[in-house]
């Protein structure tokens, strides 16, 4: 009995031991297996799991919006429905007649039936039916409930203001690629980056949120704020259209600039087009004339010639210049004034737009200095707005000027410019003689709101001293005053400085200049004493009248009036243009300071006296003028023209060898002497300063009314005539 | 001695089971919240798209020519002459920017 009990107890103990052993060993095994899964084979298993649970979703970045300077939307992207089909799946439904399907869809979506039927009959798994369809079209297609027909979301570009700033904004194609304007020039930043994002999903295909999804902002396109003011842009476009239609002109353009900052506030062209329907626009409508179309500026160049002459000291406000009763013979051909003048002061030459007077002043200034001052004001140089297709205008090297060119370039014939360039140059006078770089992009912000780029106003060059700029401003105020050629540009309550321009267009068919085709312009700024806006108005081939003062000046007035009111610029009551011309005459005692430094840091004594046009042989190039340019820009330009460059010093280019305008062999060494930029405004040089530098080139003492110009004896033949008034 | 060992063992097993249960609960909560987040993300994208549409609509309604047409046509407003405008506050200062390099 005892044995049985003892055996039973022994058996129980054994079973307890086995059970406990199991309880102890099993967790060890489980932990061993867990260790194997979590540590030893973790990486491999994780990769396998991710392969099953993760899929990559293509991220289509939203194209960045474009805003005006006050944050008003100019271009935005919104999701639109794109309709696509799987033709194989569509054909599986035996009861479907493909011809009928194509006909129905073509009718609903307003697309061509034949190409659609061809696409539906193809062997592909995916064909687009219509991209960026309207909401109504999308709804109608969904109502058809056709198998194999699907709708997905795609971003579509909209321009809520239609034609407004069409040429500045440009447009993007159906795939979101910029094709013109800022859409093209800033395409890389607007577009964002295409990428794919790993997404975790469960067995039912539902997306499970993961940390990767946080990063989608990095791929989005940047948002761009322009310097353009929507309201000013509207004024410019409205008045330009009115002016073009009234004058029955071929086309026109307007540019508004903030002269102190160089910001482009408006840039308008006519004819224009609706950005939301850019495909239907003609090439003529799409052309950004303000930056891509060159024209001879005519008399609008006179203030720049005058500024150069005043800065060089070759003319003084008190001088009286013989205007030869309205006719001057140069190189056997005649230059005319619109009216016959006997003697005029420099202020009257500007206000009455005397070609002969300014031609004489240009001759006294000399070809090299005239070329230099016009180049410094930006003529013949690309403005640098960043807009696609921007051109520089043309200002040939002075060595290649003929006698007639030297006589007509002072009043803007024989050279060309663009509306933007003209506005920027005039802004230099308004901005105390400082030429600014044009700014169109105010700010670039990424999708997280961080500022990526914010261009600051930058002075390109101090072209003329502040005092000279003020003097020329006073003279230009006379243009809009009594007896001036631009009285139509005068704005009630404000002092307006400006200049009319009327230039004949070249006649490629018959050579020379056309007697029927003109470019009429007005460029100016206001208020003249504290300039807030510079406006350039250019009308191409006006028919009703051709004088800049008659067709462009009224448009200028209306735009300036509305813009000043919009900006809240207080009126300057009590002063008019005629008051200002008297003011300008009152400065007749102006003389450059004795201790003045030369305006341009050039060694004039070394200038090659080459008045004849240069003919270049093979392998020869003209040496560019790099004086005053920063080292990097000078280096780039010299390299582009195949020069080997040797730099000495630091700062901006103060001297160069070979000299500007001379002829050199391609690949020759161009030595550039750099010096620290002048921090303070230079003061006007004396005629005697130039005389000290170069007795040969310095002008003779300017006796009143006796500014010299070559006087050929050939018979008169009327040619170029820049009229005004 | 034996009873105490069994007690401790039982407690350990229960604790492990509870810990595992908590782990499972947290996993399920995580999955649930991930679904919620994914839904919210989708909703956010829809709202953004809707906001863009509304911004587009607002920008269209704010077209300068439309506002001008309504102001002139519907409300009979007109642009005041300069003599009727009195500027309040300080006169905006002319800005001279930059220095010659």
Short mmCIF file of C-alpha atoms in Angstrom, two decimals, chain A residues 394-674:
data_model
loop_
_atom_site.label_atom_id
_atom_site.label_comp_id
_atom_site.label_asym_id
_atom_site.label_seq_id
_atom_site.Cartn_x
_atom_site.Cartn_y
_atom_site.Cartn_z
CA UNK A 394 22.11 98.56 -80.51
CA UNK A 395 24.74 101.21 -80.08
CA UNK A 396 27.63 100.55 -82.42
CA UNK A 397 31.19 101.28 -81.31
CA UNK A 398 31.91 104.92 -82.01
CA UNK A 399 34.81 103.97 -84.26
CA UNK A 400 32.27 102.62 -86.71
CA UNK A 401 30.09 105.69 -86.80
CA UNK A 402 29.82 107.66 -90.00
CA UNK A 403 29.67 111.44 -89.85
CA UNK A 404 25.90 111.25 -90.14
CA UNK A 405 25.69 108.79 -87.24
CA UNK A 406 27.70 111.12 -85.04
CA UNK A 407 25.27 113.91 -85.88
CA UNK A 408 22.05 111.92 -85.43
CA UNK A 409 22.82 109.60 -82.51
CA UNK A 410 22.64 112.56 -80.07
CA UNK A 411 18.95 112.74 -80.94
CA UNK A 412 18.39 109.01 -81.02
CA UNK A 413 18.55 108.03 -84.68
CA UNK A 414 21.15 105.49 -85.80
CA UNK A 415 20.83 103.51 -82.57
CA UNK A 416 18.08 101.37 -81.10
CA UNK A 417 16.66 100.53 -77.73
CA UNK A 418 13.72 98.79 -76.08
CA UNK A 419 10.92 100.27 -74.01
CA UNK A 420 12.29 98.68 -70.83
CA UNK A 421 15.78 99.96 -71.51
CA UNK A 422 14.45 103.46 -72.14
CA UNK A 423 12.48 103.40 -68.88
CA UNK A 424 15.53 102.18 -66.92
CA UNK A 425 17.78 104.84 -68.47
CA UNK A 426 15.31 107.60 -67.66
CA UNK A 427 15.05 106.20 -64.14
CA UNK A 428 18.78 106.82 -63.76
CA UNK A 429 18.16 110.54 -64.20
CA UNK A 430 15.23 110.38 -61.80
CA UNK A 431 17.37 108.44 -59.29
CA UNK A 432 20.03 111.13 -58.93
CA UNK A 433 22.15 109.81 -61.78
CA UNK A 434 22.28 106.21 -60.58
CA UNK A 435 21.42 103.46 -63.02
CA UNK A 436 19.74 100.58 -61.23
CA UNK A 437 19.49 96.94 -62.21
CA UNK A 438 15.89 96.15 -63.13
CA UNK A 439 14.11 93.92 -60.62
CA UNK A 440 11.10 91.84 -61.58
CA UNK A 441 11.21 89.08 -58.97
CA UNK A 442 10.55 90.51 -55.53
CA UNK A 443 10.64 87.28 -53.54
CA UNK A 444 10.80 83.52 -53.97
CA UNK A 445 9.31 81.47 -51.14
CA UNK A 446 9.33 77.67 -50.80
CA UNK A 447 6.29 75.57 -49.82
CA UNK A 448 7.27 75.75 -46.14
CA UNK A 449 7.17 79.54 -46.27
CA UNK A 450 10.95 80.03 -46.12
CA UNK A 451 12.32 82.83 -48.31
CA UNK A 452 14.65 81.32 -50.88
CA UNK A 453 15.54 84.40 -52.85
CA UNK A 454 14.93 88.11 -52.34
CA UNK A 455 16.80 90.37 -54.77
CA UNK A 456 17.78 93.72 -53.34
CA UNK A 457 18.03 96.98 -55.31
CA UNK A 458 21.47 97.27 -56.83
CA UNK A 459 23.15 100.29 -58.34
CA UNK A 460 24.71 99.32 -61.61
CA UNK A 461 26.55 102.56 -62.11
CA UNK A 462 26.66 106.20 -61.08
CA UNK A 463 26.28 107.57 -64.58
CA UNK A 464 26.26 111.31 -64.01
CA UNK A 465 26.64 113.35 -60.84
CA UNK A 466 23.52 114.08 -58.83
CA UNK A 467 23.71 117.78 -59.66
CA UNK A 468 23.73 117.08 -63.39
CA UNK A 469 20.78 114.71 -63.04
CA UNK A 470 18.87 117.44 -61.22
CA UNK A 471 19.74 119.97 -63.89
CA UNK A 472 18.56 117.68 -66.69
CA UNK A 473 15.39 117.00 -64.69
CA UNK A 474 14.71 120.70 -64.52
CA UNK A 475 15.22 120.95 -68.27
CA UNK A 476 12.84 118.04 -68.87
CA UNK A 477 10.19 119.65 -66.70
CA UNK A 478 10.15 122.35 -69.38
CA UNK A 479 9.02 119.75 -71.93
CA UNK A 480 5.66 119.48 -70.21
CA UNK A 481 5.48 123.22 -69.59
CA UNK A 482 4.34 126.07 -71.81
CA UNK A 483 6.08 125.98 -75.18
CA UNK A 484 7.37 122.44 -74.63
CA UNK A 485 6.73 119.53 -76.98
CA UNK A 486 5.07 117.39 -74.32
CA UNK A 487 2.43 119.62 -72.78
CA UNK A 488 -0.07 116.79 -73.20
CA UNK A 489 1.94 114.82 -70.63
CA UNK A 490 1.50 117.42 -67.89
CA UNK A 491 -0.43 116.06 -64.92
CA UNK A 492 -2.57 118.46 -62.91
CA UNK A 493 -0.99 119.18 -59.58
CA UNK A 494 2.30 117.41 -60.23
CA UNK A 495 5.60 118.45 -61.71
CA UNK A 496 6.34 116.10 -64.60
CA UNK A 497 9.77 115.70 -66.21
CA UNK A 498 9.81 113.92 -69.52
CA UNK A 499 10.76 113.88 -73.15
CA UNK A 500 8.86 113.27 -76.32
CA UNK A 501 10.28 111.10 -79.08
CA UNK A 502 9.26 110.79 -82.72
CA UNK A 503 11.52 108.65 -84.85
CA UNK A 504 11.24 107.57 -88.44
CA UNK A 505 11.34 103.83 -89.00
CA UNK A 506 13.82 102.35 -91.39
CA UNK A 507 12.46 101.23 -94.73
CA UNK A 508 14.06 97.90 -95.56
CA UNK A 509 12.40 97.77 -98.98
CA UNK A 510 13.77 101.05 -100.34
CA UNK A 511 16.63 101.73 -97.93
CA UNK A 512 16.89 104.76 -95.69
CA UNK A 513 13.98 105.94 -93.60
CA UNK A 514 10.29 105.68 -94.30
CA UNK A 515 8.31 108.89 -94.53
CA UNK A 516 5.13 107.21 -93.39
CA UNK A 517 6.15 104.92 -90.57
CA UNK A 518 7.05 106.36 -87.20
CA UNK A 519 7.69 105.31 -83.66
CA UNK A 520 6.20 107.78 -81.21
CA UNK A 521 7.20 107.78 -77.59
CA UNK A 522 7.14 109.63 -74.33
CA UNK A 523 9.29 108.81 -71.34
CA UNK A 524 9.30 110.70 -68.10
CA UNK A 525 8.87 110.65 -64.36
CA UNK A 526 6.87 112.38 -61.64
CA UNK A 527 6.80 114.12 -59.28
CA UNK A 528 9.92 115.68 -60.77
CA UNK A 529 11.20 116.87 -57.40
CA UNK A 530 10.65 113.52 -55.66
CA UNK A 531 10.29 110.93 -58.43
CA UNK A 532 8.06 107.99 -57.59
CA UNK A 533 7.37 106.59 -61.03
CA UNK A 534 9.10 106.49 -64.39
CA UNK A 535 6.84 105.67 -67.31
CA UNK A 536 7.83 104.95 -70.90
CA UNK A 537 5.11 104.83 -73.56
CA UNK A 538 5.98 103.69 -77.08
CA UNK A 539 3.54 103.48 -80.00
CA UNK A 540 4.57 101.73 -83.18
CA UNK A 541 3.36 103.19 -86.47
CA UNK A 542 0.55 105.46 -85.32
CA UNK A 543 -1.58 106.61 -88.25
CA UNK A 544 -3.68 109.49 -86.96
CA UNK A 545 -0.70 111.55 -85.81
CA UNK A 546 2.91 110.62 -85.37
CA UNK A 547 4.35 113.12 -82.88
CA UNK A 548 5.23 111.63 -79.53
CA UNK A 549 3.73 114.68 -77.86
CA UNK A 550 0.41 114.10 -79.60
CA UNK A 551 -0.08 110.34 -79.31
CA UNK A 552 2.18 108.97 -76.56
CA UNK A 553 2.12 111.92 -74.14
CA UNK A 554 -1.66 111.76 -73.45
CA UNK A 555 -1.35 108.07 -72.60
CA UNK A 556 1.57 108.89 -70.32
CA UNK A 557 -0.51 111.55 -68.57
CA UNK A 558 -3.46 109.28 -67.99
CA UNK A 559 -1.30 106.43 -66.66
CA UNK A 560 0.76 108.73 -64.46
CA UNK A 561 -2.31 110.51 -63.09
CA UNK A 562 -4.06 107.28 -62.14
CA UNK A 563 -0.89 105.67 -60.78
CA UNK A 564 0.08 108.61 -58.57
CA UNK A 565 -3.43 108.71 -57.20
CA UNK A 566 -3.35 104.96 -56.56
CA UNK A 567 -0.03 105.27 -54.72
CA UNK A 568 -1.30 108.20 -52.67
CA UNK A 569 1.39 110.59 -53.82
CA UNK A 570 0.34 114.05 -52.65
CA UNK A 571 -0.10 116.68 -55.34
CA UNK A 572 2.47 119.45 -55.53
CA UNK A 573 0.07 122.34 -56.13
CA UNK A 574 1.38 125.70 -57.20
CA UNK A 575 4.18 124.70 -59.53
CA UNK A 576 3.93 124.00 -63.20
CA UNK A 577 6.22 122.99 -65.98
CA UNK A 578 6.75 126.60 -67.06
CA UNK A 579 7.77 127.54 -63.50
CA UNK A 580 10.32 124.83 -63.62
CA UNK A 581 11.87 125.88 -66.90
CA UNK A 582 12.38 129.32 -65.40
CA UNK A 583 14.00 127.54 -62.50
CA UNK A 584 16.28 125.74 -64.90
CA UNK A 585 17.20 129.01 -66.57
CA UNK A 586 17.96 130.41 -63.15
CA UNK A 587 20.78 127.91 -62.80
CA UNK A 588 22.69 129.45 -65.65
CA UNK A 589 25.55 130.32 -63.38
CA UNK A 590 26.27 126.64 -62.92
CA UNK A 591 29.93 125.82 -63.37
CA UNK A 592 31.63 122.56 -62.55
CA UNK A 593 33.80 122.59 -59.44
CA UNK A 594 37.45 123.32 -59.90
CA UNK A 595 38.46 120.37 -57.71
CA UNK A 596 36.15 117.97 -59.41
CA UNK A 597 37.35 114.56 -60.42
CA UNK A 598 36.64 113.22 -63.91
CA UNK A 599 33.27 111.58 -64.24
CA UNK A 600 34.66 108.52 -65.97
CA UNK A 601 37.86 106.95 -64.76
CA UNK A 602 39.35 106.73 -68.20
CA UNK A 603 42.70 107.77 -69.38
CA UNK A 604 41.44 109.88 -72.26
CA UNK A 605 44.92 110.63 -73.44
CA UNK A 606 45.21 107.05 -74.49
CA UNK A 607 41.96 106.94 -76.41
CA UNK A 608 42.52 105.96 -80.00
CA UNK A 609 41.45 108.90 -82.14
CA UNK A 610 39.73 106.80 -84.74
CA UNK A 611 36.80 108.65 -86.20
CA UNK A 612 36.38 106.33 -89.17
CA UNK A 613 34.40 103.11 -89.07
CA UNK A 614 36.51 100.06 -88.36
CA UNK A 615 36.52 97.11 -90.70
CA UNK A 616 37.37 93.89 -88.93
CA UNK A 617 39.51 91.25 -90.61
CA UNK A 618 39.10 87.55 -89.92
CA UNK A 619 40.19 86.68 -86.39
CA UNK A 620 39.92 90.27 -85.23
CA UNK A 621 37.53 91.52 -82.57
CA UNK A 622 36.60 94.87 -81.12
CA UNK A 623 37.76 95.33 -77.55
CA UNK A 624 34.72 95.78 -75.29
CA UNK A 625 34.41 98.64 -72.83
CA UNK A 626 34.69 97.05 -69.40
CA UNK A 627 35.43 100.22 -67.45
CA UNK A 628 33.32 100.47 -64.32
CA UNK A 629 32.20 96.85 -64.43
CA UNK A 630 32.70 94.48 -61.50
CA UNK A 631 35.58 92.04 -61.89
CA UNK A 632 33.40 88.99 -62.32
CA UNK A 633 31.13 90.56 -64.94
CA UNK A 634 34.14 91.94 -66.80
CA UNK A 635 35.81 88.55 -66.73
CA UNK A 636 32.72 86.81 -68.08
CA UNK A 637 32.26 89.34 -70.87
CA UNK A 638 35.93 89.24 -71.87
CA UNK A 639 35.94 85.44 -71.90
CA UNK A 640 32.78 85.42 -74.02
CA UNK A 641 34.65 87.48 -76.60
CA UNK A 642 37.58 85.06 -76.47
CA UNK A 643 40.08 87.27 -74.66
CA UNK A 644 42.67 85.98 -72.22
CA UNK A 645 42.28 88.11 -69.15
CA UNK A 646 44.94 89.38 -66.78
CA UNK A 647 43.58 91.02 -63.62
CA UNK A 648 45.43 93.30 -61.24
CA UNK A 649 44.06 94.84 -58.06
CA UNK A 650 40.53 94.39 -56.70
CA UNK A 651 37.18 96.10 -57.07
CA UNK A 652 35.75 97.37 -60.34
CA UNK A 653 37.60 97.84 -63.62
CA UNK A 654 39.28 101.24 -63.62
CA UNK A 655 41.45 100.87 -66.71
CA UNK A 656 42.00 98.38 -69.45
CA UNK A 657 44.52 97.59 -72.12
CA UNK A 658 43.92 97.35 -75.11
CA UNK A 659 41.55 100.29 -74.92
CA UNK A 660 37.81 100.00 -75.51
CA UNK A 661 36.83 100.08 -79.14
CA UNK A 662 40.26 99.20 -80.45
CA UNK A 663 40.82 96.17 -82.63
CA UNK A 664 42.60 93.13 -81.23
CA UNK A 665 43.31 89.60 -82.31
CA UNK A 666 40.97 86.95 -80.95
CA UNK A 667 42.67 85.31 -77.97
CA UNK A 668 44.80 88.38 -77.17
CA UNK A 669 45.56 89.22 -73.55
CA UNK A 670 43.24 91.87 -72.10
CA UNK A 671 44.75 93.47 -69.00
CA UNK A 672 42.23 94.86 -66.55
CA UNK A 673 43.25 97.19 -63.76
CA UNK A 674 40.83 96.96 -60.84
#
